CSV table of C-alpha atoms in Angstrom, one decimal:
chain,number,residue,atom,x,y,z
A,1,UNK,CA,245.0,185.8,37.2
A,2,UNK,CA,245.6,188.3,34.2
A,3,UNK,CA,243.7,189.8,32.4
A,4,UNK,CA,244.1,191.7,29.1
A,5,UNK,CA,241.8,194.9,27.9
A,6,UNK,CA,241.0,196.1,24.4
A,7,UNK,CA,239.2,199.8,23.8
A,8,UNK,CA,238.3,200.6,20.7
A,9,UNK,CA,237.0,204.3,21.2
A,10,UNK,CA,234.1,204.7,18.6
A,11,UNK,CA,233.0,208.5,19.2
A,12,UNK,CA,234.4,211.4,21.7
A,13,UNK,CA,231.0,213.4,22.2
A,14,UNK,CA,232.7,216.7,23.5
A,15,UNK,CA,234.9,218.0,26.0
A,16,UNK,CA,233.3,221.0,27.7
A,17,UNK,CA,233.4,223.6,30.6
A,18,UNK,CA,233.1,221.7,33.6
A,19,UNK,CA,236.3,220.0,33.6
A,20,UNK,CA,235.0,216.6,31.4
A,21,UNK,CA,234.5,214.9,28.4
A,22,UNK,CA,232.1,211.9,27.3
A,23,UNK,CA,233.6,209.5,25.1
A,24,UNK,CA,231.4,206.3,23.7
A,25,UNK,CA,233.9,203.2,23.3
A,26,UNK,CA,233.4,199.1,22.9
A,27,UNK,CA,235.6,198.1,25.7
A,28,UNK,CA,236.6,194.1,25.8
A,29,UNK,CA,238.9,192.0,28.1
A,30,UNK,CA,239.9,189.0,28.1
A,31,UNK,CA,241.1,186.3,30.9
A,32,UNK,CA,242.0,182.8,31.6
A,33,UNK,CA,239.2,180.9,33.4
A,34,UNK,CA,240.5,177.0,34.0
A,35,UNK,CA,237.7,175.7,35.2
A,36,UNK,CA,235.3,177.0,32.3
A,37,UNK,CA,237.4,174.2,29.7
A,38,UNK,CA,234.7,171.9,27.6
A,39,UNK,CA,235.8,169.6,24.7
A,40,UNK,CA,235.7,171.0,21.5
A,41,UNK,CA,234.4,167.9,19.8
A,42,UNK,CA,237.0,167.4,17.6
A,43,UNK,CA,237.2,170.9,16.6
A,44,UNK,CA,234.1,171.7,15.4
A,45,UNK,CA,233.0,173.7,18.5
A,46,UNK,CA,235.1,176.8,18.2
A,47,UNK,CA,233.6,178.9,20.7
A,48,UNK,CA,230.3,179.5,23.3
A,49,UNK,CA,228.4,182.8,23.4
A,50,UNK,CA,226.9,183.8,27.0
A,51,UNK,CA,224.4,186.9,27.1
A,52,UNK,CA,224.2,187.4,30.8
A,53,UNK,CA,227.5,188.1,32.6
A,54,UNK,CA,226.2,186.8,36.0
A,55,UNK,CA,226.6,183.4,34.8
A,56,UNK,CA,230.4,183.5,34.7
A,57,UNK,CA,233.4,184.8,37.0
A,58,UNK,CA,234.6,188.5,35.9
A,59,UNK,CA,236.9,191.0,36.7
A,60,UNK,CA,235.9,193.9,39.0
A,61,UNK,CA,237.1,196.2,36.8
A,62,UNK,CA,235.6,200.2,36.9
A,63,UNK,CA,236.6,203.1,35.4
A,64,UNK,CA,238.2,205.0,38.6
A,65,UNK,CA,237.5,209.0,36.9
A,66,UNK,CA,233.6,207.7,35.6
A,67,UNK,CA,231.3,210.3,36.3
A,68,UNK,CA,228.2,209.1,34.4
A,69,UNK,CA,227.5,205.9,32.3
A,70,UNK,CA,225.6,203.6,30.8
A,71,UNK,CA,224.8,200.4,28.6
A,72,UNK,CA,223.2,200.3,25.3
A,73,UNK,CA,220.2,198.5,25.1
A,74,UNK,CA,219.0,198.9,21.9
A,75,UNK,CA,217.6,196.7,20.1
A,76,UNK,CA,219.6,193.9,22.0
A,77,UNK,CA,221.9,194.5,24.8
A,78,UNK,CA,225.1,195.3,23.4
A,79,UNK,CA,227.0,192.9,25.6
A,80,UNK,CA,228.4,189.4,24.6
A,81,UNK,CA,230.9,186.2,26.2
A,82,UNK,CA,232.6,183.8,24.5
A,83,UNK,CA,234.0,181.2,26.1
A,84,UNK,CA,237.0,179.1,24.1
A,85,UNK,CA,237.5,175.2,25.0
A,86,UNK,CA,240.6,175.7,26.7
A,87,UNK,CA,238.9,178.1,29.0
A,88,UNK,CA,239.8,181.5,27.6
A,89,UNK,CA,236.8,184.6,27.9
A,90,UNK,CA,236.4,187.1,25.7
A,91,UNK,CA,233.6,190.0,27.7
A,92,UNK,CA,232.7,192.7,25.4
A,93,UNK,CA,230.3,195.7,25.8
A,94,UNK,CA,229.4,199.2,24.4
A,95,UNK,CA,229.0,201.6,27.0
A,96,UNK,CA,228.8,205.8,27.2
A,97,UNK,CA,230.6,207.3,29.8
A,98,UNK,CA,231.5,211.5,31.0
A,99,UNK,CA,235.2,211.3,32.8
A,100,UNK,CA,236.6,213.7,34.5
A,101,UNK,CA,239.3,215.7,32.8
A,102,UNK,CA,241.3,218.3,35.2
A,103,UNK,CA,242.5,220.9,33.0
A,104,UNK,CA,245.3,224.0,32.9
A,105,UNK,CA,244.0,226.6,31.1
A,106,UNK,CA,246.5,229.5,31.5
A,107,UNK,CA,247.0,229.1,27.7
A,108,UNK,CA,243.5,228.8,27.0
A,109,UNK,CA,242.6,229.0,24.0
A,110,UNK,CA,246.2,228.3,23.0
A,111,UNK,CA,246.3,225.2,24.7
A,112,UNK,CA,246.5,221.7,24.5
A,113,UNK,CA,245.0,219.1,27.3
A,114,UNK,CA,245.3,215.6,28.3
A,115,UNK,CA,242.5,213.9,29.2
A,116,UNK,CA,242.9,210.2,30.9
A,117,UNK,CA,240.8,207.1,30.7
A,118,UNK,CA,241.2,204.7,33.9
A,119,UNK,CA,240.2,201.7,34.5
A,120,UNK,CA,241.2,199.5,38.3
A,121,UNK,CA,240.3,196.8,40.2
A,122,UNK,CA,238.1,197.5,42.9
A,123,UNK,CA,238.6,194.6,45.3
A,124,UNK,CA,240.7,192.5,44.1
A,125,UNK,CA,244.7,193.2,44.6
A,126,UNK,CA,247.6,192.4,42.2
A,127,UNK,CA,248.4,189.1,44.4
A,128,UNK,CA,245.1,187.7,42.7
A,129,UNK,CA,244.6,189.7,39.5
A,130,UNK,CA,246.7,191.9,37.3
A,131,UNK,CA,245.8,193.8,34.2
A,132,UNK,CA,248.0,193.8,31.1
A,133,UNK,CA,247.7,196.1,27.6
A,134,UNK,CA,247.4,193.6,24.9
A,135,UNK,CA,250.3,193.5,22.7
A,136,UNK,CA,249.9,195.6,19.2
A,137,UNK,CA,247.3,197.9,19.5
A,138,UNK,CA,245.5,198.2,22.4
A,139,UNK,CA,243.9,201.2,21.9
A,140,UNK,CA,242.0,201.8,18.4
A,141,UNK,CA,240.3,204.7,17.7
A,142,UNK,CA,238.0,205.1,14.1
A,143,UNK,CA,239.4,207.2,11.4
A,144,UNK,CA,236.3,209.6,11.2
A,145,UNK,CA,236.7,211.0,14.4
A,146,UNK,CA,235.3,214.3,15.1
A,147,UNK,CA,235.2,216.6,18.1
A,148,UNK,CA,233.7,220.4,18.0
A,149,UNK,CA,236.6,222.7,19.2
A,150,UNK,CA,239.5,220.1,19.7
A,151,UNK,CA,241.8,217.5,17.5
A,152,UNK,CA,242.6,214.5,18.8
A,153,UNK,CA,246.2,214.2,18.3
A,154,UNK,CA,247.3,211.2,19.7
A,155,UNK,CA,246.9,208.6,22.2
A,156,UNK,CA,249.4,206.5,24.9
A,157,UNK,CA,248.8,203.9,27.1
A,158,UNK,CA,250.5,203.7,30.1
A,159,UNK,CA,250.2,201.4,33.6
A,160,UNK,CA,248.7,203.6,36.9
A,161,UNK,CA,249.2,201.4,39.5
A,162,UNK,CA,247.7,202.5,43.2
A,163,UNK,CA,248.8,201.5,46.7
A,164,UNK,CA,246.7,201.9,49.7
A,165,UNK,CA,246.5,200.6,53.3
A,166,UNK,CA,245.0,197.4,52.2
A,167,UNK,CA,247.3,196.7,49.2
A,168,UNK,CA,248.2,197.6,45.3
A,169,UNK,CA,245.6,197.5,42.9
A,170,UNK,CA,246.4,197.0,39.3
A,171,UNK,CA,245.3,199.9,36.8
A,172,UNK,CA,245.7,200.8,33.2
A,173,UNK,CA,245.4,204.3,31.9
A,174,UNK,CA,245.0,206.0,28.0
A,175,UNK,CA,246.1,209.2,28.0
A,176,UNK,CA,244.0,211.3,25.4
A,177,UNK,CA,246.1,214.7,24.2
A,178,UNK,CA,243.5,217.2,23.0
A,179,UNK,CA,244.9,220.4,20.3
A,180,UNK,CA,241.9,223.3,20.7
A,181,UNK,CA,240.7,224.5,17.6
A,182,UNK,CA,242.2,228.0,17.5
A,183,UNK,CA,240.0,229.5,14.2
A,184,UNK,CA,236.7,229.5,16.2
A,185,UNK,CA,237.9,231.9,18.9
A,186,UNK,CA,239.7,234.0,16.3
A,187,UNK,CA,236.7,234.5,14.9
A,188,UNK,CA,234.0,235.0,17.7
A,189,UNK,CA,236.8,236.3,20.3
A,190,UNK,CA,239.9,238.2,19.4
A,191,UNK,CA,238.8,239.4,15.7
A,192,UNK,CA,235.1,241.6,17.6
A,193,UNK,CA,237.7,242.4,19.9
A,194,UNK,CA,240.1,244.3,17.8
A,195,UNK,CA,237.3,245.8,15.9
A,196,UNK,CA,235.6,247.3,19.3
A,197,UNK,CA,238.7,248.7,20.5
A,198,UNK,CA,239.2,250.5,16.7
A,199,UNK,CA,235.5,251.7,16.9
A,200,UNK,CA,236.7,253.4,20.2
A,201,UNK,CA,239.0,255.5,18.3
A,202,UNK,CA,236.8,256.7,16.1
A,203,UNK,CA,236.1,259.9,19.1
A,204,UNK,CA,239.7,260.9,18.7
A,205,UNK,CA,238.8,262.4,15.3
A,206,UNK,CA,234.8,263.7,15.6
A,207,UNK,CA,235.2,267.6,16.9
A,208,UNK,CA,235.3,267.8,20.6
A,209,UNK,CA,232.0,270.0,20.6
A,210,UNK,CA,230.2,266.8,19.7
A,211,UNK,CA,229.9,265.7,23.0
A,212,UNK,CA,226.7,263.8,22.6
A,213,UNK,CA,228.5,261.2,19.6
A,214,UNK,CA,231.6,261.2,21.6
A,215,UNK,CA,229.6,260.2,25.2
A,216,UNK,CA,227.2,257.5,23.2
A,217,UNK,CA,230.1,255.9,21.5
A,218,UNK,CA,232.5,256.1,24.4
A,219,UNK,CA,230.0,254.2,26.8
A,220,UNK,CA,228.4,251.7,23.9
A,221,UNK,CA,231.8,250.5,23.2
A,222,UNK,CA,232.5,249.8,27.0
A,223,UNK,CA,229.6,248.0,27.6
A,224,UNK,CA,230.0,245.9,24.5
A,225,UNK,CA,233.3,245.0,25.5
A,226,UNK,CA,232.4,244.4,29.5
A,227,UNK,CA,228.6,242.2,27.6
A,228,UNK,CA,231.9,240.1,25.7
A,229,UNK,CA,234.2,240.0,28.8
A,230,UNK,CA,231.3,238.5,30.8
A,231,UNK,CA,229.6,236.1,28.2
A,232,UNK,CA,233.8,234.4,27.7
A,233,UNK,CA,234.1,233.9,31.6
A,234,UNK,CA,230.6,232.4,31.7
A,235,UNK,CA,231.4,229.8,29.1
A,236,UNK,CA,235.0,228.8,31.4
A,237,UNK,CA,235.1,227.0,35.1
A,238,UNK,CA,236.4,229.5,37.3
A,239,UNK,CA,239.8,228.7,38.2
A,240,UNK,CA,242.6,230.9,40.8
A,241,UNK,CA,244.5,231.7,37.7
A,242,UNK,CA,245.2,234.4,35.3
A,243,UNK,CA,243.9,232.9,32.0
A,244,UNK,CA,245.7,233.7,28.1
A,245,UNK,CA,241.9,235.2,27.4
A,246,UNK,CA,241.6,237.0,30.5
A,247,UNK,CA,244.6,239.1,29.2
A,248,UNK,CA,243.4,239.9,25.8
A,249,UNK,CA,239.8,240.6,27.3
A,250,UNK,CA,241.5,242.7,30.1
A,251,UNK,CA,243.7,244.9,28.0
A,252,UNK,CA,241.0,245.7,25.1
A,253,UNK,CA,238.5,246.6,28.3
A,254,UNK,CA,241.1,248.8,29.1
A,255,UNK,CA,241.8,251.0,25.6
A,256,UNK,CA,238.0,251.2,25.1
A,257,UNK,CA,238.1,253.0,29.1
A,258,UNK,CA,241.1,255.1,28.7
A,259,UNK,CA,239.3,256.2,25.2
A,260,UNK,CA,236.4,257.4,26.8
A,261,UNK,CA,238.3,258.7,30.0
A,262,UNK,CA,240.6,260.7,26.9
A,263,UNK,CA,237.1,262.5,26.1
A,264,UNK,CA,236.8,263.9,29.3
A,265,UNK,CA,240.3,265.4,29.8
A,266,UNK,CA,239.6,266.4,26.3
A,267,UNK,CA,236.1,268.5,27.5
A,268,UNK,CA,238.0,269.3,30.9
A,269,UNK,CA,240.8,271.5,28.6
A,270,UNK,CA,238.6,272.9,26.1
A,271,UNK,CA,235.9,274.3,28.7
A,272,UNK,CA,239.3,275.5,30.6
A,273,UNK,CA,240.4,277.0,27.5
A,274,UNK,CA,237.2,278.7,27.0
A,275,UNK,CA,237.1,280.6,30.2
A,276,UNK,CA,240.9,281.4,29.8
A,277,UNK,CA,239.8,283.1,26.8
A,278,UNK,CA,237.1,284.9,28.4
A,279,UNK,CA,239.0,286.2,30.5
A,280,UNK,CA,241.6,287.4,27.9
A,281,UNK,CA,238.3,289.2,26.0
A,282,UNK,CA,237.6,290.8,29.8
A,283,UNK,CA,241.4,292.0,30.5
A,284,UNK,CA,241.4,293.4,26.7
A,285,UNK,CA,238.0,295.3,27.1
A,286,UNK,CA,239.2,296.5,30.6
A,287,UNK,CA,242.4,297.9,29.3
A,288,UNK,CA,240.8,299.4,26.7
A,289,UNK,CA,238.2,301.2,28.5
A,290,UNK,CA,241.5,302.2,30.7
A,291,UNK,CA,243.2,303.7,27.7
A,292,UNK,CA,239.8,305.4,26.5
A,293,UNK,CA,239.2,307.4,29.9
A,294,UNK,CA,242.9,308.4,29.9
A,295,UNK,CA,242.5,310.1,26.5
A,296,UNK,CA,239.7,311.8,27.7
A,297,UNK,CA,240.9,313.1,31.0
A,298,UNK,CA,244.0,314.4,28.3
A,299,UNK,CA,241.7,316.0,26.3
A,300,UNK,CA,239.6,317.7,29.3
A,301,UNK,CA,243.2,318.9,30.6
A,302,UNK,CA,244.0,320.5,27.4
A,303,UNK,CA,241.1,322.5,27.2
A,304,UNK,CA,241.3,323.6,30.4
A,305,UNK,CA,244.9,325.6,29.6
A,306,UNK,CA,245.3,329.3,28.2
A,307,UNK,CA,244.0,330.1,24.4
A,308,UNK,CA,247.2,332.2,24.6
A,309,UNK,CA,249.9,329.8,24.9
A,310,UNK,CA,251.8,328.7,21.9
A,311,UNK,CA,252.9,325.1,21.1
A,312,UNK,CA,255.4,324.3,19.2
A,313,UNK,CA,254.4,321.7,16.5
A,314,UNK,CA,257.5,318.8,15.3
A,315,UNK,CA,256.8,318.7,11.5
A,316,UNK,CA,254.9,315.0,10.9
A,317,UNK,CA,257.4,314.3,7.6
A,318,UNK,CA,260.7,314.9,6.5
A,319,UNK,CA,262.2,316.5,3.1
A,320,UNK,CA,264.5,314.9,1.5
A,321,UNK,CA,267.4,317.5,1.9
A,322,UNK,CA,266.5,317.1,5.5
A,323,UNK,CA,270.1,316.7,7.2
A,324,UNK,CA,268.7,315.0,10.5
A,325,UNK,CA,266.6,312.3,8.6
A,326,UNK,CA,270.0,311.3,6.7
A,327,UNK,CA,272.1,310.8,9.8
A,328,UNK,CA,269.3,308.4,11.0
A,329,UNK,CA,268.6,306.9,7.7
A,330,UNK,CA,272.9,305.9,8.3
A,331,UNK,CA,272.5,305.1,11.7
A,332,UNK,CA,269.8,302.3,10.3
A,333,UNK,CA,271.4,298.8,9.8
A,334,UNK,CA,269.1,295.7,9.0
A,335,UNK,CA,270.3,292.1,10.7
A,336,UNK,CA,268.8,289.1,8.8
A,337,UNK,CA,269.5,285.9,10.6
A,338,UNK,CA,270.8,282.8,8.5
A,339,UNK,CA,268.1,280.5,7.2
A,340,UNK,CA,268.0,277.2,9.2
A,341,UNK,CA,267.2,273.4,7.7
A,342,UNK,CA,263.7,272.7,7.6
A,343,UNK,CA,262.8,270.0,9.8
A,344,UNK,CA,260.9,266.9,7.6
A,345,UNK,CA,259.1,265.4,11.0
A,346,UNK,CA,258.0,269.2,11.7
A,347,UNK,CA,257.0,270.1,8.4
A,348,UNK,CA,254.8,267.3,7.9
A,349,UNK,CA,253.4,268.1,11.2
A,350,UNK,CA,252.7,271.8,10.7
A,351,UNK,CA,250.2,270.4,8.0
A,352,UNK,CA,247.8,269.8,10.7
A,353,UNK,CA,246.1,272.6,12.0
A,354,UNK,CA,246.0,270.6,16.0
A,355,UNK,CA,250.1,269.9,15.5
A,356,UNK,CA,251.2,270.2,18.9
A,357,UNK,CA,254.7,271.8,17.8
A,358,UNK,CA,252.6,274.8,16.3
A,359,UNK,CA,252.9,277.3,19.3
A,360,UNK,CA,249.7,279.4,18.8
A,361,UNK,CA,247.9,281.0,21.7
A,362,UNK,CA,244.4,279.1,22.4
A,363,UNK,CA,241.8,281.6,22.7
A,364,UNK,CA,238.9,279.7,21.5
A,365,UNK,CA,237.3,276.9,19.8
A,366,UNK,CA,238.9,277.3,16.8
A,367,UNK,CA,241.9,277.8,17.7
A,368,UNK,CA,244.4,275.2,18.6
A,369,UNK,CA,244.0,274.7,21.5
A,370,UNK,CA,245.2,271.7,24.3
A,371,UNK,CA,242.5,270.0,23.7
A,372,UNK,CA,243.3,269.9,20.1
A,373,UNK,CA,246.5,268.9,20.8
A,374,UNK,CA,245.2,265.8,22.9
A,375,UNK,CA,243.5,264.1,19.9
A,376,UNK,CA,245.9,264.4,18.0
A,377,UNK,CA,248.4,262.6,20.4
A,378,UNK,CA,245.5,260.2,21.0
A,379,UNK,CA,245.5,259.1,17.0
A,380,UNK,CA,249.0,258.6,17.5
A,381,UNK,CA,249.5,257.0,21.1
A,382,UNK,CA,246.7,254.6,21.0
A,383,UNK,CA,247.0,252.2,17.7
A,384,UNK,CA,250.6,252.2,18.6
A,385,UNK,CA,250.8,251.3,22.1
A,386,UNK,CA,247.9,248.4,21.4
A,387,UNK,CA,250.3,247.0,17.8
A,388,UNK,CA,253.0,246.8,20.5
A,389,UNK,CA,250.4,244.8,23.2
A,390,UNK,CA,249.5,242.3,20.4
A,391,UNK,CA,253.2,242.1,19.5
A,392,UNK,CA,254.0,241.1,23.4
A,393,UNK,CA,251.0,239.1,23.7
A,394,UNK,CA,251.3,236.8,20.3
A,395,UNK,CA,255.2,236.0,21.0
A,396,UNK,CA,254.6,235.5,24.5
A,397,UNK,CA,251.7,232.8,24.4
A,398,UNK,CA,252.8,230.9,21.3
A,399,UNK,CA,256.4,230.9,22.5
A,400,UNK,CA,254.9,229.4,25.6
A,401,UNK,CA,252.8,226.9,23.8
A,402,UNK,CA,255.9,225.7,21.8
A,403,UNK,CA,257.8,225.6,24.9
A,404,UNK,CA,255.1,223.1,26.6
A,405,UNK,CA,254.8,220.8,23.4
């Protein structure tokens, strides 16, 4: 016996996190029952209508990836038979059911997922019933279809035939192809994102005394970013895999650390340039003290000698007409050196007082000093290295998408 199904789906209610989707549909079949043939009376008896399905033979058809369903009973049980005089039934009924939908979400939320609708035989093998699509469209679906987060872009209807130890059951299958709605996580996901990993920066250009700004937005930017990380992996079914989102989350977790890890090698050279200049002020005082006591032990020694000796006294300045301050004046030759080509990336730099390429002895706060010199490497360094992570990361995923469409 064959028997041939209609689904017209009416509503897909949603496809969420735990691997499923409910989908409300009017399903009908239809089959060739001999022994139900009655006369027509001369054609004026097109058809009978049945209310209870007990009363007749039917398919034991079931829907093999059902996890939950249900009738509609209201007002009247939406269930009805028709039986044709030359035996023909038509069964149709409104039912609700969640199916299981096995996703791959490595390009989540750039992906795309199929979702199946089965429906078998349970008992009955292909030697005694078969089902058949009906010819011309089998599968209707209503124009004002809707789904939160996904399109429905098309549909196919394809034959899933099984074979077990106790023989091959018949089975049709409608393959559902799902597009995810890509603004929505552009907006809640990778757009905050972006802006926490930029408010990170924001410590690269307060002064590195202002350790207490620099701490407080250091650690509230990680822990809004680790609050988002977790609240994305709670919303998804925990799979083996490295997902598209996990990436993106992974990476921005990772700037708004290595800002905050950037502030401490910051603090670490600028105390370290504190106590080298300390120590400068301490070698400078101790040499000078040195010098001091030296003039006075030259002094002491000088008025220790004889009131009788003589000195004789060089003259402090020279007359013109002096012959020996000529013959030095000749000996005197001045070397100038040849002026070299500015360099443009250098002299723009030098416009900063923290340009690294400005060799200038740290000796204090404001000074430029290493620390300095990290910032301004760190204004640099980070926007560019994350520009050339979104660059990677876009061309990667969408190329992939393309390549799996």
């Amino acid at each position: 016996m064959a028997t041939t199904p209609v689904a017209t789906i009416t509503s897909l209610i949603s496809v969420n996190i735990k691997m499923e989707y409910s989908v409300q549909l009017t399903f009908r079949e239809q089959w060739l029952d001999e022994r139900l043939k009655f006369d027509d009376i001369g054609g004026r008896l097109k058809y009978l209508t049945l209310t209870e399905a007990n009363r007749v033979w039917m398919p034991d058809l079931f829907f093999s990836n059902e996890k939950e369903g249900h009738f509609h009973n209201i007002i009247m049980p939406n269930v009805y038979i028709r039986i044709f005089p030359y035996g023909s039934v038509l069964y149709s009924i409104r039912i609700s059911l969640t199916l299981a939908c096995p996703m791959n979400l490595k390009l989540y939320p750039l992906d795309r997922q199929v979702c199946s609708l089965r429906m078998a035989s349970y008992g009955w093998t292909t030697a005694d019933l078969v089902f058949l699509w009906k010819e011309g469209d089998p599968v209707q679906v209503v124009k004002n279809l809707h789904l939160p987060r996904f399109t429905l872009e098309k549909f196919l209807t394809d034959y899933c035939n099984s074979k077990t130890n106790t023989g091959e059951y018949s089975c049709l299958k409608v393959d559902l192809l799902f597009k995810r709605e890509f603004s929505y996580y552009l907006i809640q996901i990778y757009i905050p994102c972006c802006m926490l990993v930029i408010v990170s920066w924001v410590s690269f250009w307060l002064d590195q005394g202002a350790v207490p700004a620099r701490v407080s937005l250091g650690v509230t930017t990680l822990l809004t970013m680790a609050t988002q990380t977790s609240g994305i992996n709670a919303s998804l079914p925990p799979v083996s895999y490295t997902k598209a989102i996990d990436v993106w989350t992974g990476v921005c977790l990772t700037f708004v650390f290595g800002a905050l890890l950037e502030f401490a090698l910051v603090n670490y050279a600028s105390r370290s340039a504190d106590r080298a200049a300390d120590m400068h002020r301490e070698n400078m005082k101790k040499k000078r003290r040195e010098m001091e006591q030296a003039s006075l032990d030259a002094a002491s020694d000088l008025l220790d000698t004889d009131s009788n000796a003589t000195f004789a006294m060089k003259p402090l300045v020279r007359h013109p007409g002096d012959p020996l301050a000529l013959e030095k004046l000749r000996q005197c030759e001045v070397h100038m050196q040849a002026p070299k080509r500015p360099n443009c990336c250098r002299s723009w730099l030098s416009k900063f007082p923290t340009s690294p390429f400005k060799k200038v002895p740290c000796l204090g706060r404001g000074q430029c000093s290493r620390s300095k010199r990290i910032d301004v490497i760190s204004r640099i360094t980070f926007p560019l290295v994350f520009a050339l992570f979104n660059l990677v990361y876009w061309s990667t995923y969408l190329f992939r998408e393309e390549e799996e469409d």
